[in-house]
XYZ file of C-alpha atoms in Angstrom:
195
model
C 36.956 57.731 -65.426
C 37.379 59.131 -61.927
C 33.767 60.112 -61.332
C 30.881 58.217 -62.803
C 27.771 60.124 -63.642
C 24.619 58.699 -62.178
C 21.784 58.085 -64.544
C 18.735 60.196 -63.830
C 16.274 58.348 -61.660
C 12.982 57.281 -63.131
C 9.767 58.581 -61.629
C 9.094 55.327 -59.751
C 12.588 55.327 -58.267
C 12.142 58.911 -57.090
C 8.757 58.027 -55.595
C 10.224 54.994 -53.797
C 13.008 57.177 -52.398
C 10.470 59.746 -51.228
C 8.206 57.167 -49.548
C 10.984 54.944 -48.203
C 14.376 56.715 -48.002
C 17.524 54.622 -48.352
C 18.778 55.660 -44.969
C 15.480 54.817 -43.275
C 12.467 56.634 -41.955
C 13.890 57.005 -38.447
C 16.997 58.887 -39.525
C 15.492 62.355 -38.888
C 14.477 61.255 -35.386
C 17.977 60.034 -34.654
C 19.357 63.325 -35.955
C 17.078 65.398 -33.676
C 17.920 63.194 -30.697
C 21.636 63.665 -31.253
C 21.207 67.383 -31.912
C 19.412 67.828 -28.595
C 21.867 65.662 -26.664
C 24.875 67.562 -28.008
C 23.653 71.038 -27.099
C 26.111 72.887 -24.903
C 23.959 73.810 -21.917
C 22.813 72.337 -18.638
C 20.414 69.391 -18.747
C 17.741 71.526 -17.050
C 18.067 74.315 -19.626
C 17.887 71.921 -22.558
C 14.943 70.040 -21.095
C 13.026 73.254 -20.328
C 13.648 74.510 -23.856
C 12.561 71.276 -25.495
C 9.475 71.001 -23.263
C 8.555 74.604 -24.144
C 8.772 73.810 -27.842
C 6.669 70.669 -27.468
C 4.061 72.507 -25.394
C 3.694 75.298 -27.949
C 3.464 72.805 -30.820
C 0.090 71.665 -29.442
C -1.455 75.128 -29.725
C -3.653 75.975 -32.728
C -1.624 79.096 -33.566
C -0.126 77.856 -36.816
C 2.835 80.029 -37.757
C 3.388 81.317 -34.222
C 4.691 78.122 -32.616
C 8.355 79.008 -32.923
C 7.925 82.554 -31.597
C 5.781 81.417 -28.678
C 8.207 78.625 -27.817
C 11.191 80.983 -27.868
C 9.428 83.520 -25.626
C 8.291 80.831 -23.158
C 11.742 79.217 -23.131
C 13.430 82.588 -22.622
C 11.257 83.402 -19.595
C 11.839 79.941 -18.122
C 15.640 80.192 -18.771
C 15.514 77.370 -21.271
C 17.742 76.693 -24.228
C 16.377 78.471 -27.310
C 17.779 75.959 -29.804
C 16.089 73.114 -27.908
C 12.826 75.119 -27.960
C 13.085 75.510 -31.723
C 13.737 71.776 -32.119
C 10.726 71.017 -29.910
C 8.393 72.903 -32.198
C 9.175 70.493 -35.038
C 6.512 68.210 -33.568
C 4.065 70.445 -35.372
C 4.813 70.098 -39.043
C 2.640 69.756 -42.142
C 2.414 65.994 -41.624
C 1.356 66.115 -37.964
C -0.627 69.358 -37.801
C -3.944 67.870 -39.014
C -3.684 65.146 -36.359
C -2.776 67.698 -33.667
C -5.726 69.906 -34.674
C -8.179 67.002 -34.591
C -6.921 65.646 -31.270
C -6.930 69.057 -29.531
C -10.388 69.888 -30.937
C -11.924 66.580 -29.820
C -10.225 66.808 -26.410
C -11.483 70.371 -25.969
C -15.005 69.454 -26.971
C -14.923 66.584 -24.484
C -13.556 68.809 -21.671
C -15.997 71.627 -22.328
C -18.824 69.157 -22.609
C -20.365 70.906 -25.555
C -21.545 69.550 -28.847
C -20.665 70.842 -32.295
C -22.897 73.715 -33.356
C -24.670 71.832 -36.144
C -25.038 68.387 -34.583
C -23.196 65.135 -34.077
C -22.104 64.578 -37.677
C -19.955 67.691 -37.888
C -16.237 67.424 -38.185
C -13.482 70.014 -38.021
C -12.924 70.238 -41.779
C -16.615 70.977 -42.411
C -16.562 73.763 -39.812
C -13.432 75.313 -41.298
C -14.916 75.251 -44.795
C -18.322 76.687 -43.862
C -17.427 79.414 -41.382
C -15.728 82.738 -41.763
C -12.704 83.571 -39.626
C -14.561 85.697 -37.088
C -17.075 82.870 -36.478
C -14.406 80.293 -35.595
C -13.834 81.211 -31.940
C -16.689 79.387 -30.231
C -16.961 76.180 -32.228
C -13.321 75.719 -33.278
C -10.619 77.802 -31.561
C -11.978 77.706 -28.023
C -12.186 73.874 -27.912
C -8.769 73.617 -29.543
C -7.209 75.916 -26.905
C -8.925 74.090 -24.063
C -7.883 70.728 -25.525
C -4.319 71.900 -26.068
C -3.814 72.764 -22.361
C -3.785 69.240 -20.863
C -2.049 67.757 -23.899
C 0.721 70.374 -23.919
C 1.225 70.263 -20.150
C 1.254 66.473 -20.038
C 3.650 66.092 -22.938
C 5.880 68.891 -21.612
C 6.216 67.223 -18.195
C 6.910 63.804 -19.702
C 9.382 65.082 -22.267
C 11.090 67.375 -19.751
C 11.803 64.346 -17.571
C 12.963 62.154 -20.450
C 15.128 64.897 -21.963
C 16.665 65.894 -18.626
C 17.817 62.371 -17.781
C 18.930 61.615 -21.351
C 21.034 64.798 -21.581
C 22.464 64.332 -18.082
C 23.506 60.750 -18.871
C 24.957 61.748 -22.242
C 26.977 64.603 -20.714
C 28.306 62.354 -17.948
C 29.436 59.732 -20.458
C 31.063 62.410 -22.607
C 32.961 63.902 -19.615
C 34.134 60.423 -18.589
C 35.410 59.734 -22.125
C 37.216 63.079 -22.216
C 38.841 62.377 -18.856
C 40.027 58.958 -20.042
C 41.451 60.436 -23.252
C 43.274 63.148 -21.287
C 44.694 60.566 -18.898
C 45.851 58.380 -21.773
C 47.483 61.374 -23.462
C 49.168 62.388 -20.200
C 50.374 58.839 -19.589
C 51.775 58.706 -23.131
C 53.532 62.065 -22.658
C 55.044 60.997 -19.315
C 56.063 57.619 -20.700
C 54.463 55.632 -17.981
C 51.266 54.380 -16.541
C 48.798 56.806 -15.096
C 45.994 55.629 -12.816
C 42.693 55.520 -14.706
C 39.317 56.675 -13.488
């Protein structure tokens, strides 16, 4: 038999694959790193785009991150694909953590206390209040808390991305030059000085 049919996986095998994939938990991170490094733009443009996406991922505007990142990246002449990849920081797994961190940071920066006392947490406020009542106790601290976190992470990740992309592009150009020289030397039938 040329192709063997795989037996259907049992529920515990599917759960194990979901919790611990065969190819590892870091595979998506390696994929995003390579995707960003291989973008065809200048290092500055890629870094600005990625930093814009990361900065917008800290904001509490769930559902608008991608649009805001694309607009910011466009006005800063950043790469739009890198901006879209940067917004993946905010996903269903990380959004509760981002909300909690920005809310606590904003409350600390504003210096205010929660409206109903010290034992209040963000989930209680979201459950008890209507949408129009959320500005003061929830959205305002989250916006204030998102500012330093988004600016700090954008500056750090701009720097890291810029130097990583620049180094990757230099190595790629050097490899292409060596391949071209080897092909030219093979076509001429002799040695060609290497770089």
